[in-house]
Short mmCIF file of C-alpha atoms in Angstrom, two decimals:
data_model
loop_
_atom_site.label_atom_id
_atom_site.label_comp_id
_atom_site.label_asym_id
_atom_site.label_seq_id
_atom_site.Cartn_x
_atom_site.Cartn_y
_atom_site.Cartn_z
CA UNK A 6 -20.96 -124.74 -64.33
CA UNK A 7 -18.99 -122.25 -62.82
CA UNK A 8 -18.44 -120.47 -65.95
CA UNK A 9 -21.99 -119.75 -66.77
CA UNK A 10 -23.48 -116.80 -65.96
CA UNK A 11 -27.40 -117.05 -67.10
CA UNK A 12 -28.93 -117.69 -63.56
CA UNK A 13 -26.62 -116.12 -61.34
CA UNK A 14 -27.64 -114.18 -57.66
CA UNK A 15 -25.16 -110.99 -59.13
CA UNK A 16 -27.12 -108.68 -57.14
CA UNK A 17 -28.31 -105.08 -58.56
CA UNK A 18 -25.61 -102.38 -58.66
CA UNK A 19 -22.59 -105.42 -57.83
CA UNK A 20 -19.16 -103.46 -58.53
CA UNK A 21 -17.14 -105.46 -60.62
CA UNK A 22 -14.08 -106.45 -58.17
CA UNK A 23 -10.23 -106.92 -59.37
CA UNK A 24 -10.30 -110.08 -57.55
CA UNK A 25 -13.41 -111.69 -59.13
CA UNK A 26 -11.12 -112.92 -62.28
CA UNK A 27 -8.67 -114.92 -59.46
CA UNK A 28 -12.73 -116.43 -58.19
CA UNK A 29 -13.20 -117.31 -61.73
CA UNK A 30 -10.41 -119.17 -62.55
CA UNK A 31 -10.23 -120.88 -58.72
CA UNK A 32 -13.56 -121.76 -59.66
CA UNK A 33 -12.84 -123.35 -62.67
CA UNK A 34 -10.39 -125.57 -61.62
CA UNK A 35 -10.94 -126.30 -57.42
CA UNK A 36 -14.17 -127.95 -56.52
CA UNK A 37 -14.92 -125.24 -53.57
CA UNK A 38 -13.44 -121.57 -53.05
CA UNK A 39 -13.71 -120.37 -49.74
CA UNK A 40 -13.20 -116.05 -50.14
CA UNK A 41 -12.18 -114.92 -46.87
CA UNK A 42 -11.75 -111.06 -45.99
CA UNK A 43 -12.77 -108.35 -43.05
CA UNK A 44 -16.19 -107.99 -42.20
CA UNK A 45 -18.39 -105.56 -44.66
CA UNK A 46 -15.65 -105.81 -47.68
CA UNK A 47 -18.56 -107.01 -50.35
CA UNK A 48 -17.69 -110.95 -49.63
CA UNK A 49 -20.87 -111.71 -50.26
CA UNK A 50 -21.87 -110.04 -53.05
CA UNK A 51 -18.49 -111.41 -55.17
CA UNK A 52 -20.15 -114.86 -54.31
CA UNK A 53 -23.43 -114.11 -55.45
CA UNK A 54 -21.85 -112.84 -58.72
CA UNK A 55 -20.69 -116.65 -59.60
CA UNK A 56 -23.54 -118.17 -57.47
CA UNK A 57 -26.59 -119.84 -58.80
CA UNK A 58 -28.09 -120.75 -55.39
CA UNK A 59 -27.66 -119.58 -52.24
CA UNK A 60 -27.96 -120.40 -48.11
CA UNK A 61 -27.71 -117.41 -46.24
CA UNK A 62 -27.00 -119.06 -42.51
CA UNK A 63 -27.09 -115.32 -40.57
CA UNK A 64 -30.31 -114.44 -42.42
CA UNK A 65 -32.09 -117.28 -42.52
CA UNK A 66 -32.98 -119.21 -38.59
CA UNK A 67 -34.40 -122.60 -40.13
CA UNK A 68 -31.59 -123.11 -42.77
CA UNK A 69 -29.49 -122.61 -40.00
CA UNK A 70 -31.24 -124.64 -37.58
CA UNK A 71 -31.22 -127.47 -41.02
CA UNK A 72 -27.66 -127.25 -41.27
CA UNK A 73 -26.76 -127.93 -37.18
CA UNK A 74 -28.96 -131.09 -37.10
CA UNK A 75 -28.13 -132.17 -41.19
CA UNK A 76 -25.32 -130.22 -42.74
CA UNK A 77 -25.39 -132.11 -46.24
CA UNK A 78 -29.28 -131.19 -46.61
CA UNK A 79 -28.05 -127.51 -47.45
CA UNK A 80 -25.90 -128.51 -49.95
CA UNK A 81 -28.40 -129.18 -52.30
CA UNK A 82 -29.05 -127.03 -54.90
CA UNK A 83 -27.55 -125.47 -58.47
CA UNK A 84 -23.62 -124.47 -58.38
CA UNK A 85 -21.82 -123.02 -57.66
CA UNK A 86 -24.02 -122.78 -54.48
CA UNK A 87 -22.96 -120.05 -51.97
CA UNK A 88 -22.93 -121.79 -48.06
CA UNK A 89 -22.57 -117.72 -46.34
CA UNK A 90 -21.49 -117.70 -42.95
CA UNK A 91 -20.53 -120.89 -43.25
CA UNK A 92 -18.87 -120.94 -39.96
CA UNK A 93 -21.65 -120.94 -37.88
CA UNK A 94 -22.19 -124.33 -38.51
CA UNK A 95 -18.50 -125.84 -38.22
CA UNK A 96 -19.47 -129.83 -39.79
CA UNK A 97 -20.33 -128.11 -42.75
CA UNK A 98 -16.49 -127.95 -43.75
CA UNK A 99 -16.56 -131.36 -43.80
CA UNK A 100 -19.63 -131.76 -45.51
CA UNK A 101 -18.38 -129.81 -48.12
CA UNK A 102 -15.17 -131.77 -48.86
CA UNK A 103 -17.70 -134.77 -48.63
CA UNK A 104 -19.60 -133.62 -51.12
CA UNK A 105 -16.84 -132.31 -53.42
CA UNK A 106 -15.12 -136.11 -53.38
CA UNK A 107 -18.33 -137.43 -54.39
CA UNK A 108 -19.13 -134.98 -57.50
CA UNK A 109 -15.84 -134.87 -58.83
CA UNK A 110 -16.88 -131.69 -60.39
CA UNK A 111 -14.97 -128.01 -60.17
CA UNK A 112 -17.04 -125.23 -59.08
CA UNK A 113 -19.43 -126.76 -56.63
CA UNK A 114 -19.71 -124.31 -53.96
CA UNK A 115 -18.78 -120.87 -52.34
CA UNK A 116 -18.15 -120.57 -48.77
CA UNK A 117 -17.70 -116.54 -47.00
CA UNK A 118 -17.54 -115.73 -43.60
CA UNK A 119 -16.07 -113.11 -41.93
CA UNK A 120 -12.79 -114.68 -39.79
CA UNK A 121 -10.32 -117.08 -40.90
CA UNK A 122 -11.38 -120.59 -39.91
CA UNK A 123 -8.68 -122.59 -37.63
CA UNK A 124 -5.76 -124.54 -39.06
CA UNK A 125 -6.88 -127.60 -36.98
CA UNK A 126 -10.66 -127.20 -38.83
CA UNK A 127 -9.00 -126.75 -42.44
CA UNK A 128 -6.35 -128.88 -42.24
CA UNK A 129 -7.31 -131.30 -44.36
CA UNK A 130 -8.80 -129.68 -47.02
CA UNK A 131 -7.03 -131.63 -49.75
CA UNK A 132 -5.19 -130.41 -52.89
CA UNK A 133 -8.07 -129.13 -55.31
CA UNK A 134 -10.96 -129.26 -53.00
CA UNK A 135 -11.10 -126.19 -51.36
CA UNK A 136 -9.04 -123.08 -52.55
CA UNK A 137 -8.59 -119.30 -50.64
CA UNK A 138 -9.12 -116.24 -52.11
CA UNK A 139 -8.64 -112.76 -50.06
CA UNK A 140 -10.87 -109.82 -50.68
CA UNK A 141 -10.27 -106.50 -49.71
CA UNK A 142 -11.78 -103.69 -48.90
CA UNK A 143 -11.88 -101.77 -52.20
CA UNK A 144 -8.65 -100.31 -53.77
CA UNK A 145 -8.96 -96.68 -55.46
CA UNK A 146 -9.72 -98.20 -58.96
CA UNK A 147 -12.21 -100.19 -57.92
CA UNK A 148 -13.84 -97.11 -56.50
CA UNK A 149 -13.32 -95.08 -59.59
CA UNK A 150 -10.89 -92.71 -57.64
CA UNK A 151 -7.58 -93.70 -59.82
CA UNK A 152 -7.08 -93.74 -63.51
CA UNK A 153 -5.31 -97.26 -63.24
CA UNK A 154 -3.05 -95.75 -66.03
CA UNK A 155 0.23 -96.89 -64.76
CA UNK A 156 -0.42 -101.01 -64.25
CA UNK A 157 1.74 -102.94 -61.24
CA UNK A 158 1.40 -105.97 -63.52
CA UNK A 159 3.31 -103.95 -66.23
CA UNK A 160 6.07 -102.40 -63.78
CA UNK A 161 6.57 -105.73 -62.74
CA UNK A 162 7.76 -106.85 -66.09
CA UNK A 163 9.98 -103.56 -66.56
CA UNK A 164 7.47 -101.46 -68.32
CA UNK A 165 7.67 -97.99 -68.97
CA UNK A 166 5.71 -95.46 -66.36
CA UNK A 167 3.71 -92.86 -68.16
CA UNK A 168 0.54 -90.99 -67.13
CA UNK A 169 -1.23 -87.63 -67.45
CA UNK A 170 -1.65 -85.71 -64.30
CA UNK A 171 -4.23 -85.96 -62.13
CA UNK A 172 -6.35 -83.59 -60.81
CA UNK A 173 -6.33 -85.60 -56.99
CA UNK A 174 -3.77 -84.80 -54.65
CA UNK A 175 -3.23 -84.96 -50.98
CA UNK A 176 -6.73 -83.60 -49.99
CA UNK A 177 -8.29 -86.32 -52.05
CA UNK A 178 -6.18 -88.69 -50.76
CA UNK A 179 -6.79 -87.85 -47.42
CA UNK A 180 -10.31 -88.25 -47.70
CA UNK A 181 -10.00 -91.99 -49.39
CA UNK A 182 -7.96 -92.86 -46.59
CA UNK A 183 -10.24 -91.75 -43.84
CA UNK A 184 -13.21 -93.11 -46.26
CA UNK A 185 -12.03 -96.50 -46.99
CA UNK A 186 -12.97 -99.03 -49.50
CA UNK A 187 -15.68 -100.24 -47.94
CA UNK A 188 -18.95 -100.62 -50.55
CA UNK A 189 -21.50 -99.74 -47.62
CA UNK A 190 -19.89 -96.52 -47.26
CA UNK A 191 -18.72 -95.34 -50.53
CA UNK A 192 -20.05 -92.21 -51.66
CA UNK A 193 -21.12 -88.92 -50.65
CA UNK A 194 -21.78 -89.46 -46.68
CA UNK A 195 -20.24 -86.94 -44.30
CA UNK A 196 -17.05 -88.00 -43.62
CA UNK A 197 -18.25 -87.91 -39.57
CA UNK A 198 -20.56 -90.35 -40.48
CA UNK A 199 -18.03 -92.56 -42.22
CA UNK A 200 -15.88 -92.35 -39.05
CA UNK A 201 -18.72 -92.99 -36.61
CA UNK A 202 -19.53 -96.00 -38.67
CA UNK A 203 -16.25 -97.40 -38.62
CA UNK A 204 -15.91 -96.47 -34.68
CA UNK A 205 -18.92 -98.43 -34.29
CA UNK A 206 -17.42 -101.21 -36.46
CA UNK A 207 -14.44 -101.37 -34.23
CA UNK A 208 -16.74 -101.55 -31.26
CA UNK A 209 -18.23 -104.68 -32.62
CA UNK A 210 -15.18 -106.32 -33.28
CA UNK A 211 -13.83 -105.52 -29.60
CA UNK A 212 -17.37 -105.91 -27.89
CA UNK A 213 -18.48 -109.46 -29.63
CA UNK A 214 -16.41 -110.36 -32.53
CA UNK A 215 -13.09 -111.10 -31.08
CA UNK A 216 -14.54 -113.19 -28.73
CA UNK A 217 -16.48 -115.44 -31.83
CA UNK A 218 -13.08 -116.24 -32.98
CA UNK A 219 -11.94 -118.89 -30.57
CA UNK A 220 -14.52 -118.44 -28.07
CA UNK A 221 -11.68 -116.85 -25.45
CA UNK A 222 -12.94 -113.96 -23.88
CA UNK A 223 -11.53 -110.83 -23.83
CA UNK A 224 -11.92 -107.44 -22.28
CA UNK A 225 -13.32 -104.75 -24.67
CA UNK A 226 -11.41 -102.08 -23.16
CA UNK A 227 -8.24 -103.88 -23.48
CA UNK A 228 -9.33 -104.77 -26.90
CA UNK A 229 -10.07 -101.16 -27.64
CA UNK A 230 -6.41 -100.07 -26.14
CA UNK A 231 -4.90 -102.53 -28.51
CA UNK A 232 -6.54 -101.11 -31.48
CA UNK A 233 -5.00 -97.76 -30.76
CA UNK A 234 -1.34 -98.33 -29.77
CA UNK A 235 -1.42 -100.42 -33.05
CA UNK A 236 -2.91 -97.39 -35.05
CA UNK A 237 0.03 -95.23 -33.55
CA UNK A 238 2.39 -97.75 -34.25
CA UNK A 239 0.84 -98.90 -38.26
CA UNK A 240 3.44 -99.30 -40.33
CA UNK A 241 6.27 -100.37 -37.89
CA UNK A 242 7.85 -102.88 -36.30
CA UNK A 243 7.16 -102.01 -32.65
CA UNK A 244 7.27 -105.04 -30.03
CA UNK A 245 4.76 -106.73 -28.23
CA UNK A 246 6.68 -105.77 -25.09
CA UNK A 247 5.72 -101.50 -26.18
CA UNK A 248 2.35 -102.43 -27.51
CA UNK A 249 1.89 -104.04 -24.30
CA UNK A 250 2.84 -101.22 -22.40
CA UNK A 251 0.53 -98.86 -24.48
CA UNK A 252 -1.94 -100.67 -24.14
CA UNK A 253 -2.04 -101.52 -20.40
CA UNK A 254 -3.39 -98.76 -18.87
CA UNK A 255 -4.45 -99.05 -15.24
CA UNK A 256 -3.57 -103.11 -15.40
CA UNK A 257 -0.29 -104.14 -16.49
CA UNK A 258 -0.86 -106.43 -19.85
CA UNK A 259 1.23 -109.09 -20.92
CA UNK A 260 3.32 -109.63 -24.16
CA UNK A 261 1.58 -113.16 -24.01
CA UNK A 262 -2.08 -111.88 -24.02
CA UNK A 263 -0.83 -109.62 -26.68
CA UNK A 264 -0.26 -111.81 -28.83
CA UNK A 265 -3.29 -113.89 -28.73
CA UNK A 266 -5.50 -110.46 -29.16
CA UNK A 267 -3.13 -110.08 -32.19
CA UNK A 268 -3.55 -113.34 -33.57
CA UNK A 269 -7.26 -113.03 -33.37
CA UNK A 270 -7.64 -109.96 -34.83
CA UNK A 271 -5.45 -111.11 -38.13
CA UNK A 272 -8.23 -114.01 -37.87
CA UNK A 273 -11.16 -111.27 -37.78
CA UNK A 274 -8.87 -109.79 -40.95
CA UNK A 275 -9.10 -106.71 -38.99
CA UNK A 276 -5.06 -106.50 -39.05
CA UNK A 277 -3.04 -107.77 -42.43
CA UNK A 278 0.74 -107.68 -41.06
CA UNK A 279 3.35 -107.05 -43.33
CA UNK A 280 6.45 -109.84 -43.76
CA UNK A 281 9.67 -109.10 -43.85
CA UNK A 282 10.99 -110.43 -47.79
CA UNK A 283 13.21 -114.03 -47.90
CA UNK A 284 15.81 -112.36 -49.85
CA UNK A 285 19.33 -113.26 -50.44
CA UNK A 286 22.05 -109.76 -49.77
CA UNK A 287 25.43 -108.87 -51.25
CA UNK A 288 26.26 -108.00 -48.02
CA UNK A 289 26.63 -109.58 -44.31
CA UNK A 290 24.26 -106.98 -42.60
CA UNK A 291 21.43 -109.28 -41.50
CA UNK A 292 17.67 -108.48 -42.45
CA UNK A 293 15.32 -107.34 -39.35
CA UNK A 294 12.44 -110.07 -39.54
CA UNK A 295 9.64 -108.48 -37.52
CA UNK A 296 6.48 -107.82 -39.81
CA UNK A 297 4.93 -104.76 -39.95
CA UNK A 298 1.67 -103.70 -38.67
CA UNK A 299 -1.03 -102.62 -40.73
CA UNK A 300 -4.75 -102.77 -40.60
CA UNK A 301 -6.34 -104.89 -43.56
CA UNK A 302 -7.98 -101.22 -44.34
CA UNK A 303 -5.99 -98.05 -43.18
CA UNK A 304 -9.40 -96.57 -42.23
CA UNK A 305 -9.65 -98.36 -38.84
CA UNK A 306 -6.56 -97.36 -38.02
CA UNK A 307 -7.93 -93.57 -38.44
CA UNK A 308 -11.01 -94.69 -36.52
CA UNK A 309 -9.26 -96.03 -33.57
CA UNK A 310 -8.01 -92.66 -33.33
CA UNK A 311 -10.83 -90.94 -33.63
CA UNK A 312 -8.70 -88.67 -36.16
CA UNK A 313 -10.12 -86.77 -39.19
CA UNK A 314 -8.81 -85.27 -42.22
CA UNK A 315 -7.72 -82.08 -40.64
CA UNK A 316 -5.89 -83.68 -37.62
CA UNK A 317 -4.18 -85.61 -40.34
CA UNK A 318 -2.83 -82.91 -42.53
CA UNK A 319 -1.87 -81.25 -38.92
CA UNK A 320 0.34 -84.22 -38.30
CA UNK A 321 2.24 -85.12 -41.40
CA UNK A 322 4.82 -88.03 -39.61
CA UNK A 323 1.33 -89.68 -38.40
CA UNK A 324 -0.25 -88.94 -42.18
CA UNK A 325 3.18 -90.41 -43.62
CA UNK A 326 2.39 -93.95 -42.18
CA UNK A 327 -1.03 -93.91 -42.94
CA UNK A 328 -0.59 -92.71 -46.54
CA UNK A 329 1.81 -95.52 -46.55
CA UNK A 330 -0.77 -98.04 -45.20
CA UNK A 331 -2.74 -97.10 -48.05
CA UNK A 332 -0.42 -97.39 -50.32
CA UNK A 333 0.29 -101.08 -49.17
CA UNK A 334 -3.22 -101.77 -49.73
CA UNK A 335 -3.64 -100.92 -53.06
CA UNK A 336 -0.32 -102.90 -53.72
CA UNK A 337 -1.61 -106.06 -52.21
CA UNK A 338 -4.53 -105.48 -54.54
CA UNK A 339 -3.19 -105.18 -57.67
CA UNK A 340 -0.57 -107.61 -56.57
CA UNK A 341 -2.99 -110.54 -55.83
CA UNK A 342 -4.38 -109.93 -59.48
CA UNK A 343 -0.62 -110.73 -60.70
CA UNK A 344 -0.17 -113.62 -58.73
CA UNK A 345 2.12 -111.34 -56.71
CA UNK A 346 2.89 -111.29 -53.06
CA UNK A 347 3.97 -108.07 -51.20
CA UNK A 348 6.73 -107.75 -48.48
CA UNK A 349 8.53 -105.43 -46.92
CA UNK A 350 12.17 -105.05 -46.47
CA UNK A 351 14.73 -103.40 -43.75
CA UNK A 352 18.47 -104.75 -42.57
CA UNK A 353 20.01 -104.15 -40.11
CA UNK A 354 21.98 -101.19 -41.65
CA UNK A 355 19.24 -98.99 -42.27
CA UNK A 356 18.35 -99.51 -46.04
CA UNK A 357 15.04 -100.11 -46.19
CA UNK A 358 11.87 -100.44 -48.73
CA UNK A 359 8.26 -99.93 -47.61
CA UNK A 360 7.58 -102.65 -50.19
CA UNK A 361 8.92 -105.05 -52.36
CA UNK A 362 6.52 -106.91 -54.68
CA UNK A 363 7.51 -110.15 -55.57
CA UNK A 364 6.18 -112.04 -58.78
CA UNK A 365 7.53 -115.51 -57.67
CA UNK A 366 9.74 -115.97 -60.68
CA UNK A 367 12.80 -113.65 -60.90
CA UNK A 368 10.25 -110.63 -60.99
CA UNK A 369 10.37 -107.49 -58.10
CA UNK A 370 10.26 -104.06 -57.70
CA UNK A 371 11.27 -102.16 -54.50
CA UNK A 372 8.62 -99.13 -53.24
CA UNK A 373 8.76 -96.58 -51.30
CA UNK A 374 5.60 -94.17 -50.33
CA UNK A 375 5.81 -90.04 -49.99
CA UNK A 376 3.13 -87.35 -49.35
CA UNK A 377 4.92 -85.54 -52.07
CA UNK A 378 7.49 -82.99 -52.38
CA UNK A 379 10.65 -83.04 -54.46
CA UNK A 380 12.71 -83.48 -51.37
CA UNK A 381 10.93 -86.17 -50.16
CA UNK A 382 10.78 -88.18 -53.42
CA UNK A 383 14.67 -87.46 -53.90
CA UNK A 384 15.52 -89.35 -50.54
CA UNK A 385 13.06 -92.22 -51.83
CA UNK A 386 14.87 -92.63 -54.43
CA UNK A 387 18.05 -92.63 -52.83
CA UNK A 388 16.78 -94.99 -50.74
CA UNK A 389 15.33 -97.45 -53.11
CA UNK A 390 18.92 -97.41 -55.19
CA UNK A 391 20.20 -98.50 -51.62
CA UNK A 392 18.27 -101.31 -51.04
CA UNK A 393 18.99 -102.52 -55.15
CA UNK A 394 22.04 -101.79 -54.04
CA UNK A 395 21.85 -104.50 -51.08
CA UNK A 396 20.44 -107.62 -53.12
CA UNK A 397 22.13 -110.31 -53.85
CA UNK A 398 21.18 -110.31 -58.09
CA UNK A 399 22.68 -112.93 -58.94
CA UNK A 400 20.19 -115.12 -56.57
CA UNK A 401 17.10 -112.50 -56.93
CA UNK A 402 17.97 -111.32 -60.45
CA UNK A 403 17.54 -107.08 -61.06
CA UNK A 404 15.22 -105.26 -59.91
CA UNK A 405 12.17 -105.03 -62.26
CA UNK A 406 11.87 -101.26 -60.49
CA UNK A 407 12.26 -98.79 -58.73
CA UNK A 408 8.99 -97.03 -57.37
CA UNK A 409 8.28 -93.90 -55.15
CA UNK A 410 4.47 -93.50 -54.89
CA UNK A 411 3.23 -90.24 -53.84
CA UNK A 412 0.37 -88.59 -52.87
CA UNK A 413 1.00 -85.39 -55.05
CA UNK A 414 -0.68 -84.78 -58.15
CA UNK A 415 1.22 -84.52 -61.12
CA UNK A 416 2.26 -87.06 -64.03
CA UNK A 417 3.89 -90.20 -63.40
CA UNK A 418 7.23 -90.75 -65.02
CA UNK A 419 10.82 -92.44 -64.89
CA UNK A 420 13.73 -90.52 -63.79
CA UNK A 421 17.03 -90.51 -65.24
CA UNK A 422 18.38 -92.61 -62.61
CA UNK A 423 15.39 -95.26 -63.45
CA UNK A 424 13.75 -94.82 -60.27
CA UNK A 425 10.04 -94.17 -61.53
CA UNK A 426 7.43 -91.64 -59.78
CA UNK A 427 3.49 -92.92 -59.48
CA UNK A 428 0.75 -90.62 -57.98
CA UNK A 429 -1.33 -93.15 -56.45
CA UNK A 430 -3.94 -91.96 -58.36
CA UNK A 431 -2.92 -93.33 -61.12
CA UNK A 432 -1.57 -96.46 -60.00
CA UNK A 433 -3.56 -99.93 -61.34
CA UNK A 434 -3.48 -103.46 -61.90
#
């Protein structure tokens, strides 16, 4: 059922999404797919593309009222059926996995909500019942900002890197960073409208949101402090103990309380934190295992500094980790449609990767993200031979590539020392 697409709810002017081909083949195969993803990233509509009926819980007070006294009443109807906001009502989990022993069918239902349900809820989902899929905020080729010329898929199996300039450079891709990919806001607003949208949506999330997660509650100023010692610190490794102390203000703030705001807000896929590689090394200089911090859209992080594209390009170290943040995005993107995962990767001796994209079978590339420049792409590269330099090949096998992505215009292309240059307007699935 899941494969026919005559009575679908694909609503008018749906984007086609890189991730909808991972929905169609979960759906063909697991009996429920639960897509999970921030708030506003166009869940909903990417389940109404493969739905044929729908219960929209937030919408709709007497379906929702239906489903608290009888969950397994709203299950009825064509499939895939889309159960959104799901986790309003949580004994509808289980009446899902019910109902998906008892068909015996693939493709039953579609669950979206916007925070990651708990482990001890989804625990015993059961192999084939119900399968994840993350959506993101849109990458650049979904928006039609990037000429997807130069394909990760493709780079991961050694391909060449070839593409025409572009006429976007750091301008544009200061804009797309401060824009985001979200599909409410793509287009032509003010970009001071798309920031006072997002601050508003970052409000939300410290005002009411966190506190849906686990119920906890937690001060919004706090909340708010968090949210921008993290954007200062996106990209990095910095401890709990310094966001802590960034984030205290008149009140001292423990590591501990830290980390539960942190660990709600990857819930609320507000954050997406960046793991450090499982690798095996040549040498005996230990890898640093803290993840990274990034915001699931790089966007938030410019909100929660109430930044704009001109304070950006005034403060290129701050636009460097951003740009990279972006950059990271996109790669988890295009990754996920590869059956990729992305890392990143730093020892102890100071080589270090912003990225490594691992296929899972032998297959990765090492990346490392510039504003531009020939001096600044020169000491990617030399760092990127460092870190091939570093792994253990023999264990990992060769590096698929090398890759320095850039916010400069120009034409992508490999350089004599392999090491291969991508705009990241260019860059694809």
């Amino acid at each position: 059922m899941a494969g026919d697409r005559s009575a679908t709810l694909t609503p008018a002017g749906y984007r086609r999404r890189i991730a909808q081909t991972s929905a169609a083949r979960t759906l063909g195969t697991a009996r429920a797919l639960l897509i999970e993803g921030p708030k506003g990233c166009g869940k909903t509509w990417l389940a109404k593309h493969f739905a044929r009926s729908e219960v929209l819980l937030e919408q709709n007070p007497g379906a929702l009222a239906l489903a608290q006294a009888e969950p397994d009443r709203v299950l009825a109807g064509a499939t895939p059926r889309l159960i959104d906001e799901w986790q309003r009502v949580p004994e509808l989990w289980s009446a899902v996995r019910g109902a998906c022993d008892a068909r015996g069918e693939a493709g039953q239902f579609i669950l979206t909500g916007p925070a990651a349900p708990s482990d001890h809820l989804t625990r015993h989902s059961g192999a084939l019942r119900i399968q994840r899929l993350k959506l993101r905020t849109m990458s650049l080729a979904e928006r039609g900002l990037s000429a997807a010329e130069v394909s990760l898929a493709e780079l991961l199996q050694g391909g060449t890197c070839a593409a025409e300039p572009t006429r976007q450079g750091l301008p544009e891709a200061v804009d797309a960073l401060c824009r985001g990919g979200w599909p409410s806001l793509d287009g032509d607003l003010p970009i001071r409208d798309v920031t006072r949208a997002l601050a508003s949506y970052l409000d939300d999330v410290a005002r009411t949101d966190i506190r849906q997660v686990d119920g906890v509650t937690r001060d919004p100023v706090r909340v708010r402090a968090l949210l921008r010692s993290l954007a200062r610190n996106v990209g990095t490794s910095a401890t709990l103990k310094k966001l802590a102390a960034e984030a205290s203000g008149d009140a001292p703030l423990s590591r501990h309380s830290v980390r539960s705001y942190l660990d709600a807000l990857e819930r609320l896929h507000v954050l997406e934190p960046l793991p450090t590689w499982p690798t095996h090394l040549r040498s005996r200089s230990p890898l640093l295992l803290s993840p990274k911090h990034h915001f699931t859209d790089p966007s938030l992080a410019v909100a929660a500094l109430r930044a704009g594209p001109q304070r950006l390009l005034d403060d290129p170290e701050a636009l460097g980790l951003l740009f990279e943040s972006l950059a990271i995005k996109e790669l988890r993107i295009y990754a996920q449609a590869a059956d990729a995962e992305v890392f990143s990767f730093t020892d102890a001796a100071g080589a270090e990767a912003d990225a490594i994209v691992d296929g899972g079978d032998g297959r990765w590339l090492a990346v490392e993200c510039k504003l531009g420049g020939a001096d600044q792409i020169e000491a990617a590269a030399r760092s990127l031979l460092a870190v091939a330099r570093k792994v253990d090949e023999s264990r990992m096998g060769p590096a698929a590539k090398l890759v320095v992505i850039t916010a400069a215009d120009g034409y992508a292309y490999d350089r004599p020392d392999g090491v291969s240059v991508v705009p990241i307007f260019t860059l694809g699935p």
